[in-house]
Amino acid sequence: MNKRIYVAGAGIISAIGNDIEQTLLSFEKHQSGVSSAMHLTTRHKSEFPLAEVKMSNQELGELTGLNENLSRTVLLSYYAAKQAVSPFLTDVLKKFKIGFISASSVGGMDKTEFFFQDFLKDNNTGNLRDVMLHDCGKHTDFVAEKLGINDFVTTISTACSSSANAIMLAGRLIKSGQLDIVVAGGVDALTRFTLNGFNSLMIVDREQCRPLDQTRAGLNLGEGAAYLVLMSEKAAEAFSASPLCELTGYCNTNDSFHQTALSDEGNGPYLAMMGALKMSNLKTSEISYINMHGTGTQNNDNAEGKAVERVFHPDYPKLSSTKSFTGHTLGASGAVEAVFAALAISKGLVFPNFNFKETIQDLHIKPETSFQKNLEINHVLSNSFGFGGNCTSLIFSKA
Amino acid sequence: MDVFIKGMGNISPQRTFDGNTIENAFTSFEANRLKCIEPDYSHFVDAKQIRRMSRVIKMGVASSMLAMKDAGLQKPEAVIVGTALGCLEDTSTFLSKMVEYKEDMLSPTAFIHSTHNTIASQIALLFECRGYNSTYVHRNISFESALIDAIMLLQEGSITNALVGGIDELTNTSFKILERLGHVKQSEGLNTANLYQSTSKGSIAGEGSAFFSLVNKPDNTCYAKIKAIKTISFTSSDQVCEKALAMLKENGIKEPNVLISAYNGDLEDDNTTSTVVNSLGMQSKVLKYKHLCGEYATSAAFAMWLAAVIIKNKRLPQEFITAPNSEQKIENILIYNHYKKIHHSLILLSSC
C-alpha cells in the first residue's frame, strides 16, 4: 500500500496554448480560446464559436513527427502525453511499473465522419484506414506504444467526466501498489458529430459562453488533451522530482436521475464532493479554490451551484469555471482542469471566469473574474460531471 | 483478498439467458455472423422504457437484472461496464442522419444514447444506484479493465458488492466493416462446429452481454472465486507465458484443470494462441469457446461465465468431454484471451 500520490509532471494542449507556459499567458492576458471556427469542416461554422487548438492536422503532424492522416485525437493525445512524460524519459524509468490511462468521449469520430459520407452512398466504399481509427482505445494504444509504456494500458469513457476518472483510477492503482507511475488524462478533438449532437439538444451558445452567469445560454465546444504524471513516493524520490502537488481525494458517483441532465438538487455532484472531502480528510474551510465543471448550460450550472451550496454554505472558497477560456473539451476536460488545479497549487494562482456579471437567481455562487497570483493555494477541488449522471470530484493538495 | 461471483446474467448467441447451466446443449450455426438469442424484454422493463432503448442497452439492462436477481441482491453498490464499441446502432443512426440531412434538423435521441457510458448509466437509473459508476472502452481488454476496477473497489473495502459486465453489439454496419477488413470468414460451407478446422483468414463475428454480481464474502450460492486477473500489452508470447506461470505460482496452482483459450479459427490468431498454449504445456487442457459466441472484443465475459458455470458444476459440459478430463473434478480454470496479439489477458478462477 502506498500512502501518497504525487503529481510529478503535466502536459496540456488546448485552445489557449500548446503548453503550460502559453496556457498561463492566455489566462494572464485574459485571452479566451473561443473564436470563429478555422479547422472543423461544418455547415455551422459561422453559427457557433469554437475553442479549437490553433493548428491544423498538418501542423500537428509536423509538430509531432506523426502522420497527419491520423485522427486528430491521436495527434493531440501524443503531443500532450509526450510533453508530460519528457522530463522523466531516463533510465530511472526502467525500474518502475508504468501505466498509461487515457480517456475520450468520441475517440476517432473525426475520421469516422468522413468514412460515413462515402459508406452511406455505397457500403463497399469509404477508406478503411479512417474507420480503423474509430474506437476510443486506438489513440491510447498508439501513444502508449510510442512512449514504450506496457505494464498497464486502458481507456475510460464516461462522457464529460472521462479523464477525471482516468486520474482517479491512476491514483487507486498507485495506492494499491499495482503501479508506481501512471500517465493519466484524456483527449477529445472537435467533430461534427459532437457539435451537431449538442446542438440538437439546444445547449450550444451562439456567443462566447457565460458559465455561472444568470444570462448563460449554453456551452462552447472545445478540444484538447492533457495528462498528469502521477507517482508513488518511491518513484518521485528516485527521480528527485519536486512534485507540483498531491492527489489527496477523489470520489466517483452517479446522479441516477436522467441520461442528459443532473437532478435539481445536484445529488451526484454533492455526493462526489463530499466523498472527495472525506477521503482527503479536509474541512470545507480548507479548500482554497474550486475549479467548477461550469459548462454554461442552464442545467449543469444550476445543479452544480446547488450542490456547492449544500457542501459549502455560508463560507465559499474562491471558485471559477475555466470553460469560457478552453471551451468544453468533453472527455479531456477533467484532465485539462486537473492540470489547472496543479498549476494553481504549485504557482499560487486562481483562474478567472470570463463574462461573469450576474449571479444565478436563487444561488449565492460568485465566481472570480480576474487572474490572481502570489496566493497561498493549499487545496483545490476540481469537478467533472457528465451525461449519464457520471460525477467525479478530485482534490489536489500542496505536496 | 479474493472476490466471488455470486450472480450471473448472460445474453449470448446461445440460449443462456434463462439459466446459468450447461445442461442445455449448445447449438452450432451455419453462419459467419452470430446474433444473440434475446429474452422477452417486457419481463424486465415496462413497454414505455423498452421503446426508448436500443438493442445493446436492452441486452445490458436485462443481463444486469438477471445477474442481480441470481445473486439475490436488491441493488448494486457499483456499476462497471466494459464495452469496446459501445452503442454502435445509435452512433451510426446519428451519423447517417447527420450526413443525410446535411447537419440540419437533427433529433437528439440517437445522440443521447450514443455515448459509451449509456449502458452503465441506464443500469444505474434502473437500480437507483448512486454509487461508483464507470465504463471501460479499451478494445479487447475492455471487460478485463472493468473487472480489474471492480476487484480493486471490493478490495479497497468501501463496498460489499459490485456489478460488472462485458458487452458489445454487432450491427449491419459493423459487420460490413469487419467483412471488408477481412476479419470474417466467408459464410459458404461454414459451420461453427468446424470452426477450428478452418485454415482461412478471419473468424465468425459475434456479440453478447454477460454481467456478474461480485461480492467480497463467499456463501454457498457462489459460483467461483476470482483468484487473479492480468492484462498484458504489446509483448511477445514468451512474456505472456511467463506471466501466466507466475500467476499460477503466486496462487499455489501447479496446473489448472482447464485452460479456456482464445482460439477463433483465424490462422494467424490461432498460431499466437497455440504458441502460448504449447509453451505452457497445456495442450490437453484446452477448451475452446468462440464457436459458441463468435469473436468480439468483450467475449472474455462469455468465457468467464462458462468457466464459472463449469466450476460450480465441478465438471465439463457434455460437448467438451474428452478422455483425459472426463474423470477429473474441476476446481480451477485459467482463461487466456487475445485478439491480433495486441492485448492479452489472463483470468484465474477457482472453486469457492
Coordinates of N, CA and C in Angstrom, one line a residue, chain A residues 53-125:
Chain A
V53 N -8.0 24.0 -31.0 CA -6.5 24.1 -30.9 C -6.1 24.8 -32.2
K54 N -5.2 25.8 -32.0 CA -4.9 26.7 -33.2 C -3.9 26.1 -34.1
M55 N -4.2 24.9 -34.5 CA -3.3 24.2 -35.5 C -4.1 23.2 -36.3
S56 N -3.7 23.2 -37.6 CA -4.3 22.2 -38.5 C -3.7 20.8 -38.2
N57 N -4.3 19.8 -38.7 CA -3.7 18.4 -38.6 C -2.3 18.4 -39.2
Q58 N -2.2 19.1 -40.3 CA -0.9 19.1 -41.0 C 0.2 19.7 -40.0
E59 N -0.2 20.8 -39.4 CA 0.8 21.4 -38.5 C 1.0 20.6 -37.3
L60 N 0.0 19.9 -36.8 CA 0.2 19.0 -35.7 C 1.1 17.8 -36.0
G61 N 0.9 17.4 -37.3 CA 1.7 16.3 -37.8 C 3.2 16.7 -37.8
E62 N 3.4 17.9 -38.3 CA 4.8 18.5 -38.4 C 5.4 18.6 -37.0
L63 N 4.6 19.1 -36.1 CA 5.0 19.3 -34.7 C 5.4 18.0 -34.0
T64 N 4.6 17.0 -34.2 CA 4.8 15.7 -33.5 C 5.6 14.7 -34.3
G65 N 5.8 15.0 -35.6 CA 6.5 14.0 -36.4 C 5.6 12.8 -36.7
L66 N 4.3 12.9 -36.5 CA 3.4 11.8 -36.8 C 2.7 12.1 -38.2
N67 N 2.1 11.0 -38.7 CA 1.4 11.1 -40.0 C 0.2 12.0 -39.8
E68 N 0.0 13.0 -40.6 CA -1.1 13.9 -40.4 C -2.5 13.3 -40.7
N69 N -2.5 12.1 -41.3 CA -3.7 11.5 -41.6 C -4.3 10.7 -40.5
L70 N -3.5 10.6 -39.4 CA -4.1 10.0 -38.2 C -5.2 10.9 -37.7
S71 N -6.0 10.3 -36.8 CA -7.1 11.1 -36.2 C -6.5 12.2 -35.4
R72 N -7.2 13.3 -35.4 CA -6.7 14.5 -34.6 C -6.6 14.1 -33.1
T73 N -7.4 13.2 -32.7 CA -7.4 12.7 -31.3 C -6.0 12.1 -31.0
V74 N -5.5 11.3 -31.9 CA -4.2 10.7 -31.7 C -3.1 11.8 -31.7
L75 N -3.2 12.7 -32.6 CA -2.2 13.8 -32.7 C -2.1 14.6 -31.4
L76 N -3.3 15.0 -30.9 CA -3.4 15.8 -29.7 C -2.9 15.0 -28.5
S77 N -3.4 13.8 -28.4 CA -3.1 13.0 -27.2 C -1.5 12.7 -27.1
Y78 N -0.9 12.4 -28.3 CA 0.5 12.1 -28.3 C 1.3 13.4 -27.9
Y79 N 0.8 14.5 -28.4 CA 1.6 15.8 -28.1 C 1.5 16.1 -26.6
A80 N 0.4 16.0 -26.0 CA 0.3 16.4 -24.6 C 0.9 15.3 -23.7
A81 N 0.8 14.0 -24.0 CA 1.4 13.0 -23.2 C 2.9 13.0 -23.3
K82 N 3.4 13.3 -24.4 CA 4.9 13.4 -24.6 C 5.4 14.5 -23.8
Q83 N 4.7 15.7 -23.8 CA 5.0 16.8 -23.1 C 5.2 16.5 -21.6
A84 N 4.2 15.8 -21.1 CA 4.1 15.4 -19.7 C 5.2 14.5 -19.3
V85 N 5.5 13.5 -20.1 CA 6.5 12.5 -19.8 C 7.9 12.9 -20.1
S86 N 8.2 13.8 -21.0 CA 9.5 14.1 -21.4 C 10.6 14.2 -20.3
P87 N 10.3 15.0 -19.2 CA 11.3 15.2 -18.2 C 11.7 13.8 -17.6
F88 N 10.9 12.8 -17.7 CA 11.2 11.5 -17.0 C 11.7 10.4 -17.9
L89 N 11.9 10.7 -19.1 CA 12.4 9.7 -20.0 C 13.9 9.3 -19.8
T90 N 14.2 8.8 -18.7 CA 15.6 8.4 -18.4 C 15.6 7.0 -18.0
D91 N 16.8 6.5 -17.7 CA 17.0 5.1 -17.3 C 16.3 4.7 -16.0
V92 N 16.1 5.7 -15.2 CA 15.4 5.5 -13.9 C 14.0 4.9 -14.2
L93 N 13.4 5.3 -15.2 CA 12.0 4.8 -15.6 C 11.9 3.3 -15.7
K94 N 13.0 2.7 -16.1 CA 13.0 1.2 -16.3 C 12.8 0.4 -15.0
K95 N 13.1 1.1 -13.9 CA 13.0 0.4 -12.6 C 11.5 0.3 -12.1
F96 N 10.6 0.9 -12.8 CA 9.3 1.0 -12.3 C 8.2 0.4 -13.2
K97 N 7.1 0.1 -12.5 CA 5.9 -0.4 -13.3 C 5.1 0.9 -13.7
I98 N 4.9 1.0 -15.0 CA 4.3 2.2 -15.5 C 3.0 1.9 -16.3
G99 N 2.0 2.8 -16.1 CA 0.8 2.6 -16.8 C 0.4 3.8 -17.6
F100 N -0.4 3.6 -18.6 CA -1.0 4.8 -19.4 C -2.5 4.6 -19.4
I101 N -3.2 5.6 -18.8 CA -4.6 5.5 -18.8 C -5.2 6.8 -19.5
S102 N -5.8 6.6 -20.6 CA -6.4 7.8 -21.3 C -7.9 7.7 -21.3
A103 N -8.5 8.8 -21.7 CA -10.0 8.8 -21.7 C -10.4 9.7 -22.9
S104 N -11.6 9.3 -23.5 CA -12.1 10.1 -24.6 C -13.6 9.8 -24.7
S105 N -14.3 10.8 -25.2 CA -15.8 10.5 -25.4 C -16.1 10.0 -26.8
V106 N -15.4 10.5 -27.8 CA -15.7 10.0 -29.1 C -14.5 9.5 -29.9
G107 N -13.3 9.4 -29.3 CA -12.2 8.8 -30.0 C -11.9 9.3 -31.4
G108 N -11.9 8.4 -32.4 CA -11.6 8.9 -33.7 C -12.8 9.2 -34.6
M109 N -13.8 9.8 -33.9 CA -15.0 10.1 -34.7 C -14.7 11.1 -35.8
D110 N -13.7 11.9 -35.7 CA -13.4 12.9 -36.7 C -13.1 12.2 -38.1
K111 N -12.5 11.0 -38.0 CA -12.2 10.2 -39.2 C -13.5 9.4 -39.6
T112 N -14.2 8.9 -38.6 CA -15.4 8.1 -39.0 C -16.4 8.9 -39.7
E113 N -16.5 10.2 -39.4 CA -17.5 11.1 -40.1 C -17.2 11.1 -41.6
F114 N -15.9 11.1 -42.0 CA -15.6 11.2 -43.4 C -15.8 9.8 -44.0
F115 N -15.5 8.8 -43.3 CA -15.7 7.4 -43.8 C -17.2 7.2 -44.1
F116 N -18.1 7.7 -43.2 CA -19.5 7.5 -43.3 C -20.1 8.2 -44.6
Q117 N -19.6 9.3 -44.9 CA -20.1 10.0 -46.1 C -20.0 9.2 -47.3
D118 N -18.9 8.5 -47.5 CA -18.8 7.6 -48.7 C -19.6 6.3 -48.4
F119 N -19.4 5.7 -47.2 CA -20.0 4.4 -46.9 C -21.5 4.4 -47.1
L120 N -22.2 5.6 -46.8 CA -23.6 5.6 -46.9 C -24.1 5.6 -48.4
K121 N -23.2 6.1 -49.3 CA -23.6 6.0 -50.7 C -23.4 4.6 -51.2
D122 N -22.3 4.0 -50.7 CA -22.1 2.6 -51.2 C -21.2 1.9 -50.1
N123 N -21.8 0.9 -49.5 CA -21.2 0.2 -48.4 C -19.8 -0.4 -48.7
N124 N -19.5 -0.5 -50.0 CA -18.1 -1.0 -50.3 C -17.1 0.1 -50.5
T125 N -17.5 1.3 -50.2 CA -16.6 2.4 -50.3 C -16.3 3.0 -48.9

